[in-house]
Short mmCIF file of C-alpha atoms in Angstrom, two decimals:
data_model
loop_
_atom_site.label_atom_id
_atom_site.label_comp_id
_atom_site.label_asym_id
_atom_site.label_seq_id
_atom_site.Cartn_x
_atom_site.Cartn_y
_atom_site.Cartn_z
CA MET A 1 11.68 16.18 -2.15
CA PHE A 2 11.51 14.45 -5.55
CA LYS A 3 9.07 11.55 -5.61
CA LYS A 4 8.19 9.11 -8.35
CA LEU A 5 6.01 6.06 -8.80
CA VAL A 6 7.54 2.97 -10.41
CA VAL A 7 4.96 0.46 -11.68
CA ASN A 8 5.75 -3.14 -12.59
CA ALA A 9 2.59 -4.45 -14.28
CA THR A 10 2.29 -8.08 -15.35
CA GLU A 11 -0.67 -10.38 -15.96
CA PRO A 12 -0.66 -12.10 -12.54
CA GLU A 13 0.61 -9.21 -10.41
CA THR A 14 0.99 -5.43 -10.33
CA ARG A 15 3.56 -3.81 -8.02
CA VAL A 16 3.77 -0.08 -7.39
CA ALA A 17 6.75 1.42 -5.57
CA LEU A 18 6.75 4.96 -4.18
CA ILE A 19 10.29 6.34 -4.47
CA GLU A 20 11.57 9.29 -2.41
CA GLU A 21 15.02 10.62 -3.26
CA GLY A 22 15.93 7.36 -4.98
CA THR A 23 14.77 5.07 -2.12
CA ILE A 24 11.60 2.97 -1.99
CA VAL A 25 9.38 3.99 0.95
CA GLU A 26 6.07 2.31 0.14
CA LEU A 27 5.12 -0.77 -1.87
CA TYR A 28 1.66 -1.69 -3.12
CA ILE A 29 1.03 -5.18 -4.47
CA ASN A 30 -2.13 -6.34 -6.21
CA ARG A 31 -2.32 -9.97 -7.33
CA LYS A 32 -4.95 -11.58 -9.47
CA ASN A 33 -7.73 -12.93 -7.21
CA SER A 34 -6.11 -11.24 -4.18
CA SER A 35 -7.97 -10.34 -0.99
CA ASP A 36 -7.28 -6.59 -1.29
CA ILE A 37 -10.88 -5.37 -1.37
CA ALA A 38 -10.56 -2.12 0.60
CA GLY A 39 -12.83 0.50 -0.96
CA ASN A 40 -15.26 -1.99 -2.49
CA ILE A 41 -18.99 -1.59 -1.83
CA TYR A 42 -21.18 -4.65 -1.25
CA LYS A 43 -24.76 -5.51 -0.53
CA GLY A 44 -24.44 -7.96 2.35
CA ARG A 45 -26.68 -10.02 4.59
CA VAL A 46 -26.31 -9.97 8.36
CA GLN A 47 -25.40 -13.48 9.51
CA ARG A 48 -25.05 -13.06 13.25
CA VAL A 49 -25.53 -10.23 15.75
CA LEU A 50 -23.31 -10.28 18.86
CA PRO A 51 -24.84 -8.08 21.60
CA GLY A 52 -21.96 -8.83 23.97
CA MET A 53 -19.47 -7.33 21.50
CA GLN A 54 -21.89 -4.75 20.06
CA ALA A 55 -20.93 -6.03 16.63
CA ALA A 56 -22.16 -8.30 13.86
CA PHE A 57 -20.88 -10.60 11.13
CA VAL A 58 -22.08 -9.88 7.59
CA ASP A 59 -21.93 -12.17 4.56
CA ILE A 60 -20.59 -10.15 1.61
CA GLY A 61 -19.84 -13.14 -0.61
CA LEU A 62 -16.30 -13.94 0.57
CA ASN A 63 -14.94 -17.03 2.32
CA GLN A 64 -14.84 -15.13 5.62
CA ALA A 65 -17.74 -13.12 7.01
CA ALA A 66 -17.07 -9.39 7.35
CA PHE A 67 -17.09 -7.68 10.76
CA ILE A 68 -19.01 -4.49 11.60
CA HIS A 69 -19.08 -2.62 14.93
CA VAL A 70 -22.03 -0.61 16.19
CA ASP A 71 -19.99 2.61 15.83
CA ASP A 72 -19.61 1.91 12.10
CA ILE A 73 -23.35 1.88 11.46
CA VAL A 74 -25.06 5.08 10.34
CA GLU A 75 -27.81 6.07 12.77
CA ASP A 76 -30.00 8.07 10.40
CA ARG A 77 -32.64 5.41 9.92
CA ASP A 78 -34.72 7.29 7.36
CA ARG A 79 -31.84 7.49 4.95
CA GLU A 80 -30.66 3.97 5.75
CA THR A 81 -33.97 2.30 4.87
CA GLU A 82 -34.09 4.34 1.67
CA PHE A 83 -30.75 2.93 0.59
CA GLY A 84 -31.17 -0.72 1.46
CA PHE A 85 -31.40 -1.04 5.26
CA GLU A 86 -34.34 -3.37 5.43
CA ASN A 87 -35.05 -6.86 6.63
CA GLY A 88 -34.30 -9.90 4.54
CA SER A 89 -37.80 -10.14 3.04
CA GLY A 90 -37.93 -6.45 2.16
CA SER A 91 -41.47 -6.14 3.58
CA GLU A 92 -40.72 -4.51 6.92
CA GLN A 93 -38.78 -1.35 7.67
CA ILE A 94 -37.22 -0.64 11.06
CA ASP A 95 -38.73 2.23 12.99
CA VAL A 96 -36.57 3.99 15.56
CA SER A 97 -38.43 6.15 18.06
CA ALA A 98 -37.35 9.56 19.30
CA THR A 99 -36.42 7.97 22.62
CA VAL A 100 -33.96 5.64 20.91
CA ARG A 101 -32.51 8.53 18.87
CA ALA A 102 -31.83 10.46 22.06
CA ARG A 103 -29.29 7.87 23.21
CA LYS A 104 -26.70 5.74 21.47
CA PRO A 105 -28.54 2.80 19.84
CA THR A 106 -27.42 -0.76 20.49
CA ILE A 107 -26.42 -3.15 17.73
CA GLU A 108 -29.71 -5.04 18.13
CA GLU A 109 -31.71 -1.86 17.51
CA LEU A 110 -29.80 -1.02 14.33
CA ILE A 111 -29.60 -4.33 12.49
CA GLY A 112 -30.96 -7.85 12.74
CA GLU A 113 -30.04 -11.28 11.41
CA GLY A 114 -31.10 -11.79 7.79
CA GLN A 115 -31.16 -8.06 7.11
CA GLU A 116 -29.63 -6.76 3.87
CA ILE A 117 -27.36 -3.71 4.10
CA ILE A 118 -25.04 -1.72 1.86
CA VAL A 119 -21.52 -1.69 3.27
CA HIS A 120 -18.16 -0.18 2.40
CA VAL A 121 -14.96 -2.18 3.08
CA ALA A 122 -12.73 -0.15 5.40
CA LYS A 123 -10.08 -2.87 5.87
CA SER A 124 -9.30 -5.90 3.73
CA PRO A 125 -9.16 -9.35 5.34
CA ILE A 126 -5.91 -9.79 7.26
CA GLY A 127 -4.80 -13.30 8.19
CA THR A 128 -7.64 -15.10 9.95
CA LYS A 129 -9.62 -11.89 10.41
CA GLY A 130 -12.38 -11.04 7.96
CA ALA A 131 -12.88 -7.67 6.31
CA ARG A 132 -13.80 -4.67 8.49
CA ILE A 133 -16.83 -2.91 7.03
CA THR A 134 -18.92 0.18 7.65
CA THR A 135 -22.21 1.58 6.41
CA ARG A 136 -20.58 5.01 6.17
CA VAL A 137 -20.11 4.70 2.42
CA SER A 138 -17.58 6.98 0.73
CA LEU A 139 -16.72 7.30 -2.96
CA PRO A 140 -13.29 8.85 -3.66
CA GLY A 141 -12.68 10.87 -6.79
CA ARG A 142 -9.68 12.82 -8.01
CA PHE A 143 -10.58 16.02 -6.16
CA LEU A 144 -13.44 15.05 -3.84
CA VAL A 145 -14.74 12.22 -1.68
CA LEU A 146 -18.52 11.79 -1.72
CA MET A 147 -20.19 10.72 1.56
CA PRO A 148 -23.87 10.00 0.78
CA PHE A 149 -24.84 9.40 4.43
CA SER A 150 -23.46 12.71 5.68
CA ASP A 151 -24.10 16.38 4.96
CA HIS A 152 -20.74 17.65 6.22
CA VAL A 153 -18.30 19.46 3.88
CA GLY A 154 -14.66 19.32 4.96
CA VAL A 155 -11.32 20.32 3.44
CA SER A 156 -8.03 18.40 3.60
CA ARG A 157 -5.73 19.67 6.35
CA LYS A 158 -2.84 19.63 3.88
CA ILE A 159 -4.40 22.68 2.23
CA GLU A 160 -3.12 25.24 4.74
CA ASN A 161 -4.11 28.53 3.09
CA GLU A 162 -7.31 29.62 4.86
CA GLU A 163 -8.55 31.68 1.91
CA GLU A 164 -8.16 28.70 -0.44
CA ARG A 165 -9.89 26.41 2.07
CA ASN A 166 -12.88 28.74 2.25
CA ARG A 167 -13.00 29.10 -1.54
CA LEU A 168 -13.13 25.36 -2.10
CA LYS A 169 -15.68 24.78 0.63
CA ASN A 170 -17.97 27.50 -0.71
CA ILE A 171 -17.77 26.07 -4.25
CA VAL A 172 -18.83 22.61 -3.05
CA ILE A 173 -21.66 23.97 -0.89
CA ALA A 174 -22.95 26.13 -3.72
CA GLN A 175 -22.74 23.39 -6.36
CA ARG A 176 -24.18 20.40 -4.53
CA GLU A 177 -27.66 19.37 -5.61
CA ASN A 178 -28.25 16.78 -2.88
CA GLU A 179 -27.55 16.93 0.83
CA TYR A 180 -24.51 14.74 0.48
CA GLY A 181 -21.30 15.28 2.38
CA TYR A 182 -17.96 15.90 0.69
CA ILE A 183 -14.30 15.97 1.61
CA VAL A 184 -12.22 18.27 -0.56
CA ARG A 185 -8.94 16.48 -1.30
CA THR A 186 -5.46 17.99 -1.44
CA ALA A 187 -5.41 17.67 -5.23
CA SER A 188 -8.23 20.24 -5.42
CA GLU A 189 -5.96 23.12 -4.44
CA GLY A 190 -6.17 25.74 -7.19
CA ILE A 191 -8.82 23.83 -9.16
CA GLY A 192 -11.70 25.80 -10.68
CA SER A 193 -15.39 25.40 -9.92
CA GLU A 194 -16.13 23.75 -13.30
CA LYS A 195 -13.94 20.73 -12.61
CA LEU A 196 -15.20 20.38 -9.04
CA SER A 197 -18.80 20.61 -10.23
CA ALA A 198 -18.16 18.00 -12.94
CA GLU A 199 -16.70 15.57 -10.41
CA MET A 200 -19.62 16.15 -8.05
CA ARG A 201 -21.98 15.14 -10.84
CA PHE A 202 -19.83 12.12 -11.70
CA LEU A 203 -19.74 10.87 -8.10
CA GLY A 204 -23.45 11.56 -7.65
CA ASN A 205 -24.30 9.52 -10.76
CA LEU A 206 -22.00 6.75 -9.57
CA TRP A 207 -23.81 6.58 -6.22
CA GLU A 208 -27.19 6.50 -7.97
CA SER A 209 -26.05 3.58 -10.14
CA ILE A 210 -24.90 1.73 -7.02
CA GLN A 211 -28.35 2.23 -5.46
CA VAL A 212 -30.03 0.85 -8.58
CA LYS A 213 -27.81 -2.24 -8.46
CA ALA A 214 -28.64 -2.68 -4.77
CA LEU A 215 -32.38 -2.65 -5.52
CA ASN A 216 -32.12 -5.18 -8.35
CA ARG A 217 -29.63 -7.65 -6.87
CA SER A 218 -29.84 -10.12 -4.00
CA ALA A 219 -27.27 -10.17 -1.22
CA PRO A 220 -24.46 -10.97 -1.06
CA THR A 221 -23.23 -9.12 -4.14
CA LEU A 222 -20.53 -6.67 -5.23
CA LEU A 223 -22.00 -3.26 -6.09
CA HIS A 224 -18.85 -1.23 -6.78
CA LYS A 225 -15.20 -2.23 -7.22
CA GLU A 226 -12.39 0.14 -6.28
CA LEU A 227 -9.84 1.05 -8.97
CA ASP A 228 -6.88 -1.30 -9.48
CA VAL A 229 -3.69 -0.39 -7.66
CA SER A 230 -1.98 1.46 -10.53
CA LEU A 231 -4.93 3.78 -11.20
CA ARG A 232 -5.54 4.19 -7.47
CA VAL A 233 -2.07 5.59 -6.84
CA VAL A 234 -2.42 7.86 -9.87
CA ARG A 235 -5.66 9.23 -8.42
CA ASP A 236 -4.36 9.58 -4.87
CA LEU A 237 -0.69 10.49 -5.26
CA LEU A 238 0.04 12.04 -8.65
CA THR A 239 0.17 15.87 -8.59
CA HIS A 240 0.20 16.86 -4.92
CA GLU A 241 2.81 14.25 -3.89
CA VAL A 242 4.44 12.64 -6.93
CA GLU A 243 6.09 14.35 -9.88
CA LYS A 244 6.58 11.36 -12.18
CA LEU A 245 5.20 7.88 -12.93
CA VAL A 246 7.19 5.21 -14.79
CA ILE A 247 5.42 2.04 -15.93
CA ASP A 248 6.74 -0.98 -17.85
CA SER A 249 3.48 -2.14 -19.46
CA ARG A 250 2.18 -0.65 -22.71
CA GLU A 251 -1.38 -1.64 -21.79
CA GLY A 252 -1.03 -0.15 -18.30
CA TYR A 253 0.57 2.99 -19.73
CA GLU A 254 -2.38 3.57 -22.05
CA ALA A 255 -4.86 2.86 -19.23
CA VAL A 256 -3.20 5.53 -17.07
CA LEU A 257 -3.28 8.06 -19.91
CA THR A 258 -6.97 7.32 -20.54
CA PHE A 259 -7.68 7.78 -16.83
CA LEU A 260 -5.82 11.12 -16.77
CA ASP A 261 -7.77 12.29 -19.84
CA SER A 262 -10.90 12.27 -17.68
CA PHE A 263 -9.42 14.03 -14.65
CA MET A 264 -6.17 15.86 -15.34
CA PRO A 265 -4.95 15.90 -18.98
CA SER A 266 -2.10 18.24 -18.03
CA LEU A 267 -0.45 15.40 -16.08
CA LYS A 268 -0.06 13.10 -19.09
CA GLY A 269 3.47 14.43 -19.59
CA SER A 270 4.40 13.09 -16.14
CA VAL A 271 3.80 9.50 -17.26
CA GLU A 272 6.65 7.58 -18.90
CA LEU A 273 6.70 4.15 -20.52
CA TYR A 274 9.76 2.14 -19.43
CA GLU A 275 11.32 0.19 -22.30
CA GLY A 276 14.70 -0.73 -20.82
CA ALA A 277 16.33 -4.15 -21.17
CA ASP A 278 16.50 -4.83 -17.42
CA PRO A 279 13.35 -5.48 -15.35
CA ILE A 280 12.07 -2.13 -14.10
CA PHE A 281 12.48 -2.93 -10.38
CA ASP A 282 16.09 -4.02 -11.01
CA ALA A 283 16.79 -0.84 -12.95
CA PHE A 284 15.68 1.25 -9.97
CA ASN A 285 17.40 -1.05 -7.39
CA ILE A 286 14.06 -1.82 -5.74
CA GLU A 287 14.31 -5.62 -5.46
CA VAL A 288 17.23 -5.37 -3.03
CA ASP A 289 15.30 -3.10 -0.67
CA ILE A 290 12.26 -5.40 -0.80
CA ALA A 291 14.39 -8.41 0.13
CA ARG A 292 15.95 -6.41 3.00
CA ALA A 293 12.50 -5.49 4.27
CA LEU A 294 11.64 -9.17 4.75
CA LYS A 295 14.56 -9.87 7.08
CA LYS A 296 14.22 -9.86 10.85
CA LYS A 297 17.59 -8.18 11.45
CA VAL A 298 18.38 -4.84 9.77
CA TRP A 299 21.96 -3.57 9.98
CA LEU A 300 22.73 0.12 10.51
CA LYS A 301 25.61 1.91 8.77
CA SER A 302 27.43 2.40 12.08
CA GLY A 303 27.54 -1.34 12.79
CA GLY A 304 24.54 -1.42 15.11
CA TYR A 305 21.37 -3.26 14.17
CA VAL A 306 17.62 -3.37 14.66
CA VAL A 307 15.61 -6.57 15.21
CA ILE A 308 11.96 -6.52 14.12
CA GLU A 309 9.96 -9.35 15.67
CA ARG A 310 6.29 -10.01 14.95
CA THR A 311 3.95 -11.61 17.47
CA GLU A 312 0.23 -12.36 17.42
CA ALA A 313 -0.75 -9.11 19.15
CA LEU A 314 2.06 -6.67 18.42
CA VAL A 315 5.39 -5.96 16.74
CA ALA A 316 8.47 -5.66 18.96
CA ILE A 317 11.49 -3.69 17.71
CA ASP A 318 14.82 -3.97 19.54
CA VAL A 319 17.85 -1.70 19.05
CA ASN A 320 21.40 -3.00 19.62
CA THR A 321 24.86 -1.43 19.30
CA GLY A 322 26.20 -4.54 17.52
CA ARG A 323 29.71 -3.90 16.17
CA TYR A 324 29.58 -0.16 16.92
CA VAL A 325 31.84 0.70 19.90
CA GLY A 326 31.87 4.51 19.61
CA LYS A 327 34.77 6.92 20.11
CA HIS A 328 34.36 8.79 23.39
CA ASN A 329 31.96 7.47 26.03
CA LEU A 330 29.16 4.95 26.45
CA GLU A 331 26.29 7.46 26.59
CA GLU A 332 27.39 9.09 23.34
CA THR A 333 27.66 5.68 21.64
CA ILE A 334 24.18 4.74 22.81
CA VAL A 335 22.59 8.03 21.70
CA LYS A 336 24.19 7.86 18.25
CA THR A 337 22.99 4.29 17.79
CA ASN A 338 19.47 5.16 18.93
CA LEU A 339 19.26 8.21 16.65
CA GLU A 340 20.44 6.21 13.65
CA ALA A 341 17.99 3.45 14.56
CA VAL A 342 15.08 5.92 14.78
CA LYS A 343 15.33 6.83 11.09
CA GLU A 344 15.68 3.19 10.04
CA ILE A 345 12.74 2.14 12.23
CA ALA A 346 10.44 4.84 10.82
CA TYR A 347 11.51 3.81 7.31
CA GLN A 348 10.98 0.08 7.93
CA ILE A 349 7.58 0.60 9.59
CA ARG A 350 6.41 2.49 6.52
CA LEU A 351 7.97 0.18 3.92
CA ARG A 352 6.82 -3.02 5.66
CA ASP A 353 3.42 -1.43 6.31
CA ILE A 354 3.50 -2.57 9.93
CA GLY A 355 0.25 -1.82 11.76
CA GLY A 356 -1.37 -2.27 15.15
CA ILE A 357 0.61 -2.05 18.40
CA ILE A 358 4.35 -1.43 18.06
CA ILE A 359 6.82 -1.55 20.99
CA ILE A 360 10.30 -0.09 20.42
CA ASP A 361 13.05 -1.00 22.89
CA PHE A 362 15.80 1.59 22.58
CA ILE A 363 19.14 1.17 24.33
CA ASP A 364 18.81 2.71 27.82
CA MET A 365 19.93 6.35 28.05
CA GLU A 366 20.74 7.99 31.38
CA LYS A 367 20.08 11.63 30.43
CA LYS A 368 16.49 12.80 30.10
CA SER A 369 17.54 15.28 27.40
CA ASN A 370 18.85 12.41 25.24
CA GLN A 371 15.59 10.49 25.68
CA GLU A 372 13.62 13.53 24.54
CA LYS A 373 15.96 13.99 21.57
CA VAL A 374 15.38 10.41 20.41
CA PHE A 375 11.61 10.72 20.94
CA ASN A 376 11.36 14.00 18.99
CA THR A 377 13.47 12.57 16.18
CA LEU A 378 11.05 9.65 15.91
CA LEU A 379 8.08 12.03 15.79
CA GLU A 380 9.74 13.99 13.00
CA ALA A 381 10.66 10.85 11.04
CA LEU A 382 7.09 9.52 11.21
CA GLN A 383 5.62 12.75 9.79
CA LYS A 384 6.38 11.42 6.30
CA ASP A 385 4.13 8.42 6.96
CA ARG A 386 0.66 8.87 5.49
CA SER A 387 -0.85 6.28 7.87
CA LYS A 388 -2.11 7.61 11.19
CA THR A 389 0.21 6.97 14.15
CA HIS A 390 -0.09 7.63 17.89
CA ILE A 391 3.08 7.66 19.99
CA LEU A 392 3.63 7.71 23.77
CA PRO A 393 6.81 9.17 25.33
CA ILE A 394 9.72 6.91 26.33
CA SER A 395 8.84 5.01 29.49
CA GLU A 396 11.11 4.53 32.51
CA MET A 397 12.12 1.19 31.03
CA GLY A 398 13.31 2.83 27.82
CA LEU A 399 10.34 1.64 25.73
CA ILE A 400 8.24 3.59 23.24
CA GLN A 401 4.69 2.41 22.70
CA MET A 402 2.94 3.43 19.50
CA THR A 403 0.09 2.40 17.25
CA ARG A 404 -0.18 2.67 13.49
CA LYS A 405 -3.40 2.38 11.55
CA ARG A 406 -3.59 -0.91 9.68
CA ILE A 407 -5.75 -1.06 6.54
CA ARG A 408 -4.24 -3.92 4.55
CA GLN A 409 -1.82 -6.80 4.98
CA SER A 410 1.77 -5.98 5.87
CA LEU A 411 4.50 -6.58 3.31
CA ASN A 412 5.58 -9.69 5.22
CA ASP A 413 2.06 -11.16 5.17
CA THR A 414 1.71 -10.39 1.46
CA LEU A 415 5.01 -11.89 0.31
CA CYS A 416 5.62 -14.63 2.89
CA GLU A 417 3.89 -17.63 4.42
CA PRO A 418 4.59 -19.68 7.57
CA CYS A 419 7.54 -22.09 7.41
CA ILE A 420 6.40 -25.62 6.53
CA TYR A 421 8.85 -27.02 9.09
CA CYS A 422 8.31 -24.77 12.13
CA GLU A 423 4.77 -23.64 11.15
CA GLY A 424 5.62 -20.01 11.75
CA GLU A 425 7.23 -20.49 15.16
CA GLY A 426 10.54 -19.20 13.83
CA ARG A 427 12.62 -21.99 15.46
CA LEU A 428 13.22 -25.66 14.75
CA ILE A 429 13.86 -28.49 17.22
CA SER A 430 17.63 -28.82 17.67
CA ARG A 431 19.49 -31.72 16.07
CA ARG A 432 20.48 -33.12 19.48
CA SER A 433 16.82 -33.02 20.57
CA ILE A 434 15.84 -34.91 17.40
CA CYS A 435 18.36 -37.63 18.30
CA GLN A 436 16.83 -37.88 21.77
CA ASN A 437 13.33 -38.10 20.25
CA ILE A 438 14.50 -40.97 18.02
CA TYR A 439 15.93 -42.77 21.07
CA ARG A 440 12.61 -42.58 22.93
CA HIS A 441 10.59 -43.51 19.84
CA VAL A 442 12.64 -46.64 19.06
CA GLN A 443 12.70 -47.71 22.72
CA ARG A 444 8.92 -47.36 22.95
CA ASP A 445 8.12 -49.16 19.68
CA ALA A 446 10.72 -51.92 19.98
CA ARG A 447 8.57 -53.79 22.49
CA ASP A 448 5.96 -54.48 19.79
CA MET A 449 8.41 -55.31 16.99
CA VAL A 450 9.64 -58.85 16.32
CA GLY A 451 12.31 -58.13 13.71
CA VAL A 452 15.90 -59.28 14.12
CA ARG A 453 17.22 -55.75 13.57
CA PHE A 454 16.05 -52.23 12.78
CA THR A 455 16.84 -49.71 10.04
CA LEU A 456 16.52 -46.00 10.75
CA HIS A 457 16.02 -43.60 7.80
CA VAL A 458 16.94 -40.01 8.71
CA HIS A 459 18.23 -36.75 7.25
CA PRO A 460 21.98 -36.92 6.40
CA GLU A 461 22.87 -34.39 9.12
CA ILE A 462 21.10 -36.47 11.76
CA ALA A 463 22.82 -39.60 10.47
CA GLU A 464 26.20 -37.88 10.75
CA LEU A 465 25.39 -36.79 14.30
CA LEU A 466 24.32 -40.30 15.37
CA HIS A 467 27.57 -41.75 14.00
CA GLY A 468 29.62 -38.93 15.56
CA GLU A 469 28.97 -36.78 18.62
CA GLU A 470 25.72 -38.55 19.57
CA ASN A 471 26.99 -42.08 18.87
CA HIS A 472 26.49 -42.91 22.56
CA ILE A 473 22.72 -42.66 21.92
CA LEU A 474 22.95 -45.37 19.26
CA VAL A 475 25.15 -47.60 21.45
CA SER A 476 22.83 -47.17 24.43
CA LEU A 477 19.75 -47.88 22.30
CA GLU A 478 21.19 -51.09 20.82
CA SER A 479 22.10 -52.24 24.31
CA ALA A 480 18.61 -51.43 25.67
CA ILE A 481 16.67 -53.29 22.96
CA GLY A 482 19.25 -55.99 22.28
CA LYS A 483 19.16 -55.54 18.52
CA GLN A 484 21.31 -53.89 15.86
CA ILE A 485 20.23 -50.52 14.40
CA VAL A 486 21.44 -49.56 10.90
CA ILE A 487 21.35 -45.88 9.96
CA TYR A 488 20.37 -44.89 6.40
CA PRO A 489 20.87 -41.19 5.48
CA ASN A 490 18.18 -39.95 3.09
CA PRO A 491 18.32 -36.34 1.73
CA ARG A 492 14.59 -36.47 0.99
CA TYR A 493 13.80 -36.32 4.70
CA ASP A 494 13.56 -32.99 6.49
CA LEU A 495 15.62 -32.55 9.68
CA GLU A 496 12.83 -33.64 12.02
CA GLY A 497 11.60 -36.49 9.83
CA TYR A 498 12.59 -40.13 10.33
CA ASP A 499 11.17 -43.63 9.83
CA ILE A 500 11.86 -46.88 11.69
CA PHE A 501 11.67 -50.20 9.82
CA GLU A 502 12.06 -53.70 11.24
CA ILE A 503 13.92 -56.42 9.35
CA LEU A 504 12.05 -59.69 9.99
CA LYS A 505 14.86 -62.03 8.91
CA GLU A 506 18.44 -61.97 7.73
#
């Protein structure tokens, strides 16, 4: 499968699209002063410990405090105090007895309020939730990931050849000078010991510089910033997944080439500077797919459609036959619609970067074999997704429950904001209901008004309704208050907005 990265780099925003066989499947957006801080390392100060939740809030210098759970705190206290796990004054170190080590420590035993700790951002802030952090620091490189608080050496599962896995693992074990842990990345396949050793030294020096910063700076402070989005995708995707990168910025193009000089000079030929007349995302027909990914209803080629509805706790996806009526029988029509929907759902989940709990309501199928066919097709379609998913079989009610790991904001959260009229509810008060609200409002306020008549300023559509279908409301209101009401249409008003004025004299 041919894959390419298309990068649109401007001063305020950088967008990176991952293209598979001519179709966008993933979109990364990094805006100036954005909240995408995943991968950053901070020295933070514990603000509040919550024993009931076995968690704590940590000030890392952002508007929202970061959240850390007890399971995300390294338990090796000797190493933790060496690298910044100390109380706020720096004069007292925490001592954990052998008895405590024998069981799982509580949050109170691991950290305390005012304590300064080095943390790694696992998830960026999403909505009203602060960043999710961990003390299990990791530093990703081109071929390796350094884990300073672990001594484990692992190899990416995507490297399937057992002989190659053993070779890479033995190189790392033989070359490491400190008891640090490493993960050998997929890009390391076939790489010689010299390059692996050089990257181990680079990552080791980087970690030492972070420790020096931590000793010399007060919390909260940023110790290490993750690469920007364009260089991050080059590091993580180019070679083992992507064959080509096209970028429309001369400055960004040169930055990518400089980055590759340090890690993989042979890949410089895979990078192309786009100099076409049309905007790069228009040239690759990406803008249309992005706009489609923001809509609630997604049409299928057969005439069926999928509705993707977001709630506070989960995402609900509903499959409908729509205009598709089939050719032979109902069960066949339903199965074909469900199978077509499966591929579109897997694609939309990945493109929209939907995370958390996902409920999929397929059209009910009578045959168990058809249910299994749809379920297996979904499993196969989701194998292309690099985010971790967990899927349960179709329930008796025809529902599939699944979860998808969420690390950053979804595409909808990144590009959209709640409606200023409905405040994110997704529905507005009906025009007839607005007319009824006006009736009650005028009737209530008229008792305190002494004017000879009233003027009502409303949106033109409401004015038309009050003079037309809902004219009986106006007639009834004038009869109830005994005064004339003059309607003034004003296009500056929104549908729900209106003002009542009293005319004191003719």
